[in-house]
Structure formats: structure tokens, C-alpha cells
Amino acid sequence: MNFLAHIYLSGNDTELQIGNFIADGIRGKDYLNFPERVSQGIMLHRNIDTFTDQHPIFKQTKKYFQPEYGLYSGIIVDMVYDHFLAKNWNDFHDQKLELFVDKFYNTLDFNYTILPQKTQLLLPIMKSENWLVSYKELEGLRNILSKMDNRMKNKSNMQNAIKDLTLNYKNIEQEFNLFFVHLIAYTEKKIIDLEK
């Protein structure tokens, strides 16, 4: 899962959201350098990633992209699943996506000093282009995939995966809907476990 799903899965807990959001940039035991609840968010993110990568539905969705994109197919599916979450946001949350995202950006601004440097540098771009909302449109998704591709050493042209998404759109959306129910249930239990 990508940014939007990780934030959503943290519920209304702002520290958990921050940890879940910044986790990709935190290596090894460096999570211990953060406030306890943020650390728990980082660990939650890692658990979500492990669950996702091992789930048979996620593996099935990757098959649409593997012939062309190989190892990058998992990253692409993470982004594609965020697209379906954003597109169908009202099915999952009672607050409008735009309001939810604005509130989260404000949370990041308020907690700016604890964010890793990479996140601090990324945040202005992310906000100005409103990545979390733009996921819901295919052109927005293509733009973000292109930006991610530019950060990779070996160019995969993953922005072109929109073609494969379009060809298999209904199947992938159904797979997302089935998978996300499992992921929500898993995450709710994992949050309770972290609190013990």
C-alpha cells in the first residue's frame, strides 16, 4: 500500500498516521528515536507491508504488471490500490477526501520538526501537487508514477503501467475491494496488539 492507504489505516490517531507515513525512510531500529506512538506507526507500516506483499490477492494483481515491469510491479500495485481507495473514498470514510487530506497536511506541518529530512523535502511538492487527492484520477496517478520513476536508478517507465491498468481496470478494482477488507481487519487487530 502507498501513502493514502497507510494514513487511512492509522485511524484518527495523528501520531500513528505520522509514523505510518514516514516509515519507508526509517531504517532498522531508528524507529526508536521517535515518540512512542510514532514508533508504533512505523512498526504498523512494516506489518502492513509484510501482510500486503504475502497476500494472494495482491500477488494476483501484480501479475498484470510483472511481464513489463518485473520487480517494480509491487510498487505499481501499491500506487494503483491507492488510486482505488481515493476513487472510492466515500465507501470507506465519512469525511470528504479533500478534508481528510488537508487535515493530514496540517498534522505534518504542526509536527514538522520530528519528520525525517527526506519527508521535509518531499512535503512541499506533495502538498503543492496534492498527491493524496490526485491519486483518484488516472492522470494524477500517471504523474506520481512518473515522479517515482525519476527517483529510481534504473528507469522502468512505470508511468506507462496506466495502459495495463486501463486494460484490466474492472478486475483490478474488484481485487482491491476484496483485498482491502482483509487489510482493514488485519490492521485493526494489529493496532490493538501494538497498544498492549
PDB file of C-alpha atoms in Angstrom:
ATOM      1  CA  MET A   1       0.000   0.000   0.000  1.00  0.00           C
ATOM      2  CA  ASN A   2       1.098   3.555  -0.573  1.00  0.00           C
ATOM      3  CA  PHE A   3       0.766   6.848   1.307  1.00  0.00           C
ATOM      4  CA  LEU A   4      -3.009   7.271   1.315  1.00  0.00           C
ATOM      5  CA  ALA A   5      -3.787   3.744   2.464  1.00  0.00           C
ATOM      6  CA  HIS A   6      -1.183   3.858   5.229  1.00  0.00           C
ATOM      7  CA  ILE A   7      -2.619   7.125   6.557  1.00  0.00           C
ATOM      8  CA  TYR A   8      -6.202   5.863   6.310  1.00  0.00           C
ATOM      9  CA  LEU A   9      -5.353   2.609   8.106  1.00  0.00           C
ATOM     10  CA  SER A  10      -3.981   4.579  11.074  1.00  0.00           C
ATOM     11  CA  GLY A  11      -7.483   5.746  12.002  1.00  0.00           C
ATOM     12  CA  ASN A  12      -7.780   9.157  13.639  1.00  0.00           C
ATOM     13  CA  ASP A  13      -4.562   8.807  15.642  1.00  0.00           C
ATOM     14  CA  THR A  14      -2.286  11.586  14.329  1.00  0.00           C
ATOM     15  CA  GLU A  15       0.959  10.168  15.772  1.00  0.00           C
ATOM     16  CA  LEU A  16       0.186   6.751  14.327  1.00  0.00           C
ATOM     17  CA  GLN A  17      -0.528   8.448  10.986  1.00  0.00           C
ATOM     18  CA  ILE A  18       2.820  10.257  11.055  1.00  0.00           C
ATOM     19  CA  GLY A  19       4.741   7.066  11.828  1.00  0.00           C
ATOM     20  CA  ASN A  20       2.876   5.113   9.186  1.00  0.00           C
ATOM     21  CA  PHE A  21       3.555   7.890   6.653  1.00  0.00           C
ATOM     22  CA  ILE A  22       7.298   8.325   7.278  1.00  0.00           C
ATOM     23  CA  ALA A  23       8.134   4.636   7.772  1.00  0.00           C
ATOM     24  CA  ASP A  24       9.663   3.924   4.348  1.00  0.00           C
ATOM     25  CA  GLY A  25      12.505   6.298   5.142  1.00  0.00           C
ATOM     26  CA  ILE A  26      13.273   4.817   8.570  1.00  0.00           C
ATOM     27  CA  ARG A  27      15.874   2.055   8.632  1.00  0.00           C
ATOM     28  CA  GLY A  28      16.358  -0.743  11.166  1.00  0.00           C
ATOM     29  CA  LYS A  29      15.957   0.310  14.788  1.00  0.00           C
ATOM     30  CA  ASP A  30      15.971   4.037  14.004  1.00  0.00           C
ATOM     31  CA  TYR A  31      12.239   3.980  14.727  1.00  0.00           C
ATOM     32  CA  LEU A  32      13.214   4.007  18.418  1.00  0.00           C
ATOM     33  CA  ASN A  33      14.366   7.633  18.015  1.00  0.00           C
ATOM     34  CA  PHE A  34      10.766   8.822  17.646  1.00  0.00           C
ATOM     35  CA  PRO A  35       7.987   9.356  20.199  1.00  0.00           C
ATOM     36  CA  GLU A  36       6.447   6.027  21.219  1.00  0.00           C
ATOM     37  CA  ARG A  37       3.212   6.323  19.262  1.00  0.00           C
ATOM     38  CA  VAL A  38       5.068   7.467  16.119  1.00  0.00           C
ATOM     39  CA  SER A  39       7.382   4.449  16.555  1.00  0.00           C
ATOM     40  CA  GLN A  40       4.301   2.241  16.732  1.00  0.00           C
ATOM     41  CA  GLY A  41       3.091   3.806  13.479  1.00  0.00           C
ATOM     42  CA  ILE A  42       6.400   2.901  11.825  1.00  0.00           C
ATOM     43  CA  MET A  43       6.063  -0.692  13.044  1.00  0.00           C
ATOM     44  CA  LEU A  44       2.430  -0.764  11.879  1.00  0.00           C
ATOM     45  CA  HIS A  45       3.576   0.312   8.409  1.00  0.00           C
ATOM     46  CA  ARG A  46       6.105  -2.525   8.305  1.00  0.00           C
ATOM     47  CA  ASN A  47       3.452  -5.036   9.363  1.00  0.00           C
ATOM     48  CA  ILE A  48       1.038  -3.740   6.714  1.00  0.00           C
ATOM     49  CA  ASP A  49       3.725  -4.058   4.024  1.00  0.00           C
ATOM     50  CA  THR A  50       4.542  -7.635   5.050  1.00  0.00           C
ATOM     51  CA  PHE A  51       0.865  -8.633   5.119  1.00  0.00           C
ATOM     52  CA  THR A  52       0.276  -6.984   1.734  1.00  0.00           C
ATOM     53  CA  ASP A  53       3.294  -8.493  -0.013  1.00  0.00           C
ATOM     54  CA  GLN A  54       2.340 -12.008   1.128  1.00  0.00           C
ATOM     55  CA  HIS A  55      -1.372 -11.763   0.361  1.00  0.00           C
ATOM     56  CA  PRO A  56      -2.559 -13.906  -2.582  1.00  0.00           C
ATOM     57  CA  ILE A  57      -4.854 -11.188  -3.968  1.00  0.00           C
ATOM     58  CA  PHE A  58      -2.017  -8.656  -4.036  1.00  0.00           C
ATOM     59  CA  LYS A  59       0.176 -11.251  -5.750  1.00  0.00           C
ATOM     60  CA  GLN A  60      -2.575 -11.831  -8.303  1.00  0.00           C
ATOM     61  CA  THR A  61      -2.819  -8.108  -9.088  1.00  0.00           C
ATOM     62  CA  LYS A  62       0.960  -7.901  -9.549  1.00  0.00           C
ATOM     63  CA  LYS A  63       0.678 -10.426 -12.405  1.00  0.00           C
ATOM     64  CA  TYR A  64      -0.967  -7.787 -14.620  1.00  0.00           C
ATOM     65  CA  PHE A  65       2.220  -5.703 -14.410  1.00  0.00           C
ATOM     66  CA  GLN A  66       5.043  -8.240 -13.925  1.00  0.00           C
ATOM     67  CA  PRO A  67       5.707  -9.099 -17.585  1.00  0.00           C
ATOM     68  CA  GLU A  68       6.552  -5.469 -18.355  1.00  0.00           C
ATOM     69  CA  TYR A  69       7.762  -4.091 -15.017  1.00  0.00           C
ATOM     70  CA  GLY A  70       9.210  -7.069 -13.112  1.00  0.00           C
ATOM     71  CA  LEU A  71      10.359  -6.082  -9.624  1.00  0.00           C
ATOM     72  CA  TYR A  72       8.610  -2.706  -9.936  1.00  0.00           C
ATOM     73  CA  SER A  73       5.194  -4.369 -10.222  1.00  0.00           C
ATOM     74  CA  GLY A  74       4.706  -4.339  -6.444  1.00  0.00           C
ATOM     75  CA  ILE A  75       5.327  -0.581  -6.278  1.00  0.00           C
ATOM     76  CA  ILE A  76       2.892  -0.072  -9.138  1.00  0.00           C
ATOM     77  CA  VAL A  77       0.172  -2.118  -7.414  1.00  0.00           C
ATOM     78  CA  ASP A  78       0.702  -0.140  -4.190  1.00  0.00           C
ATOM     79  CA  MET A  79       0.001   3.040  -6.169  1.00  0.00           C
ATOM     80  CA  VAL A  80      -2.889   1.516  -8.112  1.00  0.00           C
ATOM     81  CA  TYR A  81      -4.542   0.376  -4.882  1.00  0.00           C
ATOM     82  CA  ASP A  82      -4.226   3.946  -3.557  1.00  0.00           C
ATOM     83  CA  HIS A  83      -5.988   5.073  -6.740  1.00  0.00           C
ATOM     84  CA  PHE A  84      -8.952   2.822  -5.985  1.00  0.00           C
ATOM     85  CA  LEU A  85      -9.031   3.920  -2.355  1.00  0.00           C
ATOM     86  CA  ALA A  86      -9.099   7.586  -3.417  1.00  0.00           C
ATOM     87  CA  LYS A  87     -11.634   6.957  -6.185  1.00  0.00           C
ATOM     88  CA  ASN A  88     -13.990   5.096  -3.839  1.00  0.00           C
ATOM     89  CA  TRP A  89     -13.113   7.088  -0.714  1.00  0.00           C
ATOM     90  CA  ASN A  90     -16.747   7.662   0.296  1.00  0.00           C
ATOM     91  CA  ASP A  91     -17.188   3.887   0.647  1.00  0.00           C
ATOM     92  CA  PHE A  92     -14.540   3.843   3.372  1.00  0.00           C
ATOM     93  CA  HIS A  93     -14.675   7.171   5.195  1.00  0.00           C
ATOM     94  CA  ASP A  94     -17.418   9.603   6.179  1.00  0.00           C
ATOM     95  CA  GLN A  95     -15.191  12.679   5.711  1.00  0.00           C
ATOM     96  CA  LYS A  96     -14.538  14.018   2.225  1.00  0.00           C
ATOM     97  CA  LEU A  97     -11.136  13.025   0.872  1.00  0.00           C
ATOM     98  CA  GLU A  98     -10.086  16.651   0.399  1.00  0.00           C
ATOM     99  CA  LEU A  99     -10.853  17.485   4.055  1.00  0.00           C
ATOM    100  CA  PHE A 100      -9.129  14.343   5.321  1.00  0.00           C
ATOM    101  CA  VAL A 101      -6.014  15.162   3.298  1.00  0.00           C
ATOM    102  CA  ASP A 102      -5.943  18.831   4.354  1.00  0.00           C
ATOM    103  CA  LYS A 103      -6.160  17.769   7.981  1.00  0.00           C
ATOM    104  CA  PHE A 104      -3.266  15.366   7.477  1.00  0.00           C
ATOM    105  CA  TYR A 105      -1.105  18.003   5.768  1.00  0.00           C
ATOM    106  CA  ASN A 106      -1.796  20.304   8.745  1.00  0.00           C
ATOM    107  CA  THR A 107      -0.725  17.482  11.081  1.00  0.00           C
ATOM    108  CA  LEU A 108       2.567  17.154   9.196  1.00  0.00           C
ATOM    109  CA  ASP A 109       3.132  20.935   9.295  1.00  0.00           C
ATOM    110  CA  PHE A 110       2.462  21.003  13.037  1.00  0.00           C
ATOM    111  CA  ASN A 111       4.916  18.130  13.619  1.00  0.00           C
ATOM    112  CA  TYR A 112       7.452  19.242  11.002  1.00  0.00           C
ATOM    113  CA  THR A 113      10.462  19.121  13.349  1.00  0.00           C
ATOM    114  CA  ILE A 114      10.140  15.381  14.014  1.00  0.00           C
ATOM    115  CA  LEU A 115       9.854  14.468  10.322  1.00  0.00           C
ATOM    116  CA  PRO A 116      12.919  12.917   8.657  1.00  0.00           C
ATOM    117  CA  GLN A 117      14.774  15.254   6.284  1.00  0.00           C
ATOM    118  CA  LYS A 118      13.611  13.326   3.190  1.00  0.00           C
ATOM    119  CA  THR A 119       9.994  13.810   4.255  1.00  0.00           C
ATOM    120  CA  GLN A 120      10.587  17.504   4.956  1.00  0.00           C
ATOM    121  CA  LEU A 121      11.948  17.922   1.423  1.00  0.00           C
ATOM    122  CA  LEU A 122       9.133  15.906  -0.165  1.00  0.00           C
ATOM    123  CA  LEU A 123       6.290  17.607   1.705  1.00  0.00           C
ATOM    124  CA  PRO A 124       6.140  20.938  -0.220  1.00  0.00           C
ATOM    125  CA  ILE A 125       5.985  19.104  -3.572  1.00  0.00           C
ATOM    126  CA  MET A 126       3.439  16.628  -2.284  1.00  0.00           C
ATOM    127  CA  LYS A 127       1.224  19.426  -0.963  1.00  0.00           C
ATOM    128  CA  SER A 128       1.542  21.741  -3.968  1.00  0.00           C
ATOM    129  CA  GLU A 129       0.575  18.916  -6.348  1.00  0.00           C
ATOM    130  CA  ASN A 130      -1.873  17.454  -3.812  1.00  0.00           C
ATOM    131  CA  TRP A 131      -0.701  13.896  -4.450  1.00  0.00           C
ATOM    132  CA  LEU A 132      -3.076  12.248  -1.997  1.00  0.00           C
ATOM    133  CA  VAL A 133      -6.147  13.650  -3.763  1.00  0.00           C
ATOM    134  CA  SER A 134      -4.731  13.397  -7.286  1.00  0.00           C
ATOM    135  CA  TYR A 135      -4.466   9.606  -6.933  1.00  0.00           C
ATOM    136  CA  LYS A 136      -8.159   9.309  -7.745  1.00  0.00           C
ATOM    137  CA  GLU A 137      -7.683  10.438 -11.368  1.00  0.00           C
ATOM    138  CA  LEU A 138      -5.661   8.286 -13.770  1.00  0.00           C
ATOM    139  CA  GLU A 139      -3.712  11.320 -14.965  1.00  0.00           C
ATOM    140  CA  GLY A 140      -2.793  12.148 -11.374  1.00  0.00           C
ATOM    141  CA  LEU A 141      -1.696   8.572 -10.816  1.00  0.00           C
ATOM    142  CA  ARG A 142       0.375   8.662 -14.008  1.00  0.00           C
ATOM    143  CA  ASN A 143       2.075  11.870 -12.824  1.00  0.00           C
ATOM    144  CA  ILE A 144       3.041  10.370  -9.454  1.00  0.00           C
ATOM    145  CA  LEU A 145       4.278   7.140 -11.065  1.00  0.00           C
ATOM    146  CA  SER A 146       6.425   9.282 -13.352  1.00  0.00           C
ATOM    147  CA  LYS A 147       7.895  11.174 -10.396  1.00  0.00           C
ATOM    148  CA  MET A 148       8.650   7.905  -8.611  1.00  0.00           C
ATOM    149  CA  ASP A 149      10.272   6.548 -11.752  1.00  0.00           C
ATOM    150  CA  ASN A 150      12.530   9.613 -11.939  1.00  0.00           C
ATOM    151  CA  ARG A 151      13.811   8.787  -8.434  1.00  0.00           C
ATOM    152  CA  MET A 152      14.774   5.228  -9.434  1.00  0.00           C
ATOM    153  CA  LYS A 153      18.276   4.404 -10.666  1.00  0.00           C
ATOM    154  CA  ASN A 154      17.020   2.058 -13.386  1.00  0.00           C
ATOM    155  CA  LYS A 155      14.248   3.724 -15.306  1.00  0.00           C
ATOM    156  CA  SER A 156      11.273   1.385 -15.555  1.00  0.00           C
ATOM    157  CA  ASN A 157       8.844   3.831 -17.233  1.00  0.00           C
ATOM    158  CA  MET A 158       6.293   2.735 -14.666  1.00  0.00           C
ATOM    159  CA  GLN A 159       4.035   5.648 -15.635  1.00  0.00           C
ATOM    160  CA  ASN A 160       3.194   3.566 -18.714  1.00  0.00           C
ATOM    161  CA  ALA A 161       1.571   0.986 -16.409  1.00  0.00           C
ATOM    162  CA  ILE A 162      -1.604   3.081 -16.740  1.00  0.00           C
ATOM    163  CA  LYS A 163      -2.120   1.238 -20.038  1.00  0.00           C
ATOM    164  CA  ASP A 164      -2.148  -2.149 -18.268  1.00  0.00           C
ATOM    165  CA  LEU A 165      -4.355  -0.749 -15.520  1.00  0.00           C
ATOM    166  CA  THR A 166      -6.870   0.513 -18.077  1.00  0.00           C
ATOM    167  CA  LEU A 167      -6.958  -2.847 -19.883  1.00  0.00           C
ATOM    168  CA  ASN A 168      -7.658  -4.725 -16.624  1.00  0.00           C
ATOM    169  CA  TYR A 169      -9.446  -1.972 -14.704  1.00  0.00           C
ATOM    170  CA  LYS A 170     -12.573  -3.831 -13.534  1.00  0.00           C
ATOM    171  CA  ASN A 171     -10.664  -6.939 -12.436  1.00  0.00           C
ATOM    172  CA  ILE A 172      -8.087  -4.924 -10.519  1.00  0.00           C
ATOM    173  CA  GLU A 173     -10.758  -2.825  -8.820  1.00  0.00           C
ATOM    174  CA  GLN A 174     -12.555  -5.996  -7.707  1.00  0.00           C
ATOM    175  CA  GLU A 175      -9.276  -7.409  -6.400  1.00  0.00           C
ATOM    176  CA  PHE A 176      -8.590  -4.201  -4.485  1.00  0.00           C
ATOM    177  CA  ASN A 177     -12.039  -4.284  -2.882  1.00  0.00           C
ATOM    178  CA  LEU A 178     -11.593  -7.905  -1.778  1.00  0.00           C
ATOM    179  CA  PHE A 179      -8.076  -7.330  -0.508  1.00  0.00           C
ATOM    180  CA  PHE A 180      -8.777  -4.089   1.329  1.00  0.00           C
ATOM    181  CA  VAL A 181     -11.428  -5.698   3.530  1.00  0.00           C
ATOM    182  CA  HIS A 182      -8.790  -8.220   4.669  1.00  0.00           C
ATOM    183  CA  LEU A 183      -6.217  -5.474   5.210  1.00  0.00           C
ATOM    184  CA  ILE A 184      -8.584  -3.333   7.306  1.00  0.00           C
ATOM    185  CA  ALA A 185      -9.390  -6.301   9.569  1.00  0.00           C
ATOM    186  CA  TYR A 186      -5.698  -7.171   9.910  1.00  0.00           C
ATOM    187  CA  THR A 187      -4.722  -3.576  10.703  1.00  0.00           C
ATOM    188  CA  GLU A 188      -7.444  -3.088  13.310  1.00  0.00           C
ATOM    189  CA  LYS A 189      -6.173  -6.165  15.158  1.00  0.00           C
ATOM    190  CA  LYS A 190      -2.529  -5.093  14.788  1.00  0.00           C
ATOM    191  CA  ILE A 191      -3.265  -1.640  16.280  1.00  0.00           C
ATOM    192  CA  ILE A 192      -4.811  -3.323  19.327  1.00  0.00           C
ATOM    193  CA  ASP A 193      -1.732  -5.566  19.615  1.00  0.00           C
ATOM    194  CA  LEU A 194       0.592  -2.525  19.487  1.00  0.00           C
ATOM    195  CA  GLU A 195      -1.288  -0.907  22.365  1.00  0.00           C
ATOM    196  CA  LYS A 196      -0.724  -3.864  24.704  1.00  0.00           C
TER     197      LYS A 196
END
